[in-house]
Amino acid sequence: MKIFNIKKSVLEAALERINYLFDEFPNVIVGFSGGKDSTVTLNLALQVARERGRLPLKVMWIDQEAEWQGTRDYCERIFTMED
C-alpha cells in the first residue's frame, strides 16, 4: 500500500494542473457533459483563463442525443456565456 503525504488540497492540486495546461498549450479546450464533475472542471478552467487573460475559453460538448432536457438546457445556458 502506498501512502502519499501531499501537503496541498484537492483544489490547489487541480488549479496547479490546470495552470500547467495553460502554460504548455496555446489552445485549451474543456470537455463538458453538463454533469457535476465537468461543471467543476469548467469553472476552475474559467478561473484560470480569467486570471491569465485567455478568454473566451473553448468548451466542447458532444450531444449524444440521449440527454435529459434539463441537462441540455443547462448546457445551452453555459454556451451562451461570454467567457
PDB file of C-alpha atoms in Angstrom, residues 8-11 13 16 21-22 24 39 41-42 47-48 53-55 59 68-69 72 81:
ATOM      1  CA  LYS A   8      -1.892  20.552  -0.762  1.00  0.00           C
ATOM      2  CA  SER A   9      -5.645  20.446  -1.014  1.00  0.00           C
ATOM      3  CA  VAL A  10      -7.537  18.937  -3.921  1.00  0.00           C
ATOM      4  CA  LEU A  11      -8.397  22.475  -5.064  1.00  0.00           C
ATOM      5  CA  ALA A  13      -3.673  20.458  -6.920  1.00  0.00           C
ATOM      6  CA  GLU A  16      -1.882  23.645 -10.398  1.00  0.00           C
ATOM      7  CA  LEU A  21      -2.154  23.089 -19.254  1.00  0.00           C
ATOM      8  CA  PHE A  22      -2.355  26.826 -19.911  1.00  0.00           C
ATOM      9  CA  GLU A  24       2.046  24.206 -22.126  1.00  0.00           C
ATOM     10  CA  THR A  39     -19.061  21.709 -14.256  1.00  0.00           C
ATOM     11  CA  THR A  41     -13.630  21.470 -14.115  1.00  0.00           C
ATOM     12  CA  LEU A  42     -15.149  24.121 -16.376  1.00  0.00           C
ATOM     13  CA  GLN A  47     -10.993  30.933 -13.191  1.00  0.00           C
ATOM     14  CA  VAL A  48      -7.510  30.273 -14.575  1.00  0.00           C
ATOM     15  CA  GLY A  53      -6.446  36.846 -19.861  1.00  0.00           C
ATOM     16  CA  ARG A  54      -7.143  33.760 -22.012  1.00  0.00           C
ATOM     17  CA  LEU A  55     -10.859  34.259 -22.593  1.00  0.00           C
ATOM     18  CA  VAL A  59     -15.700  24.210 -24.480  1.00  0.00           C
ATOM     19  CA  TRP A  68     -32.130  14.803 -20.137  1.00  0.00           C
ATOM     20  CA  GLN A  69     -33.844  18.004 -21.238  1.00  0.00           C
ATOM     21  CA  ARG A  72     -29.491  20.128 -22.466  1.00  0.00           C
ATOM     22  CA  MET A  81     -21.854  32.840 -21.539  1.00  0.00           C
TER      23      MET A  81
END
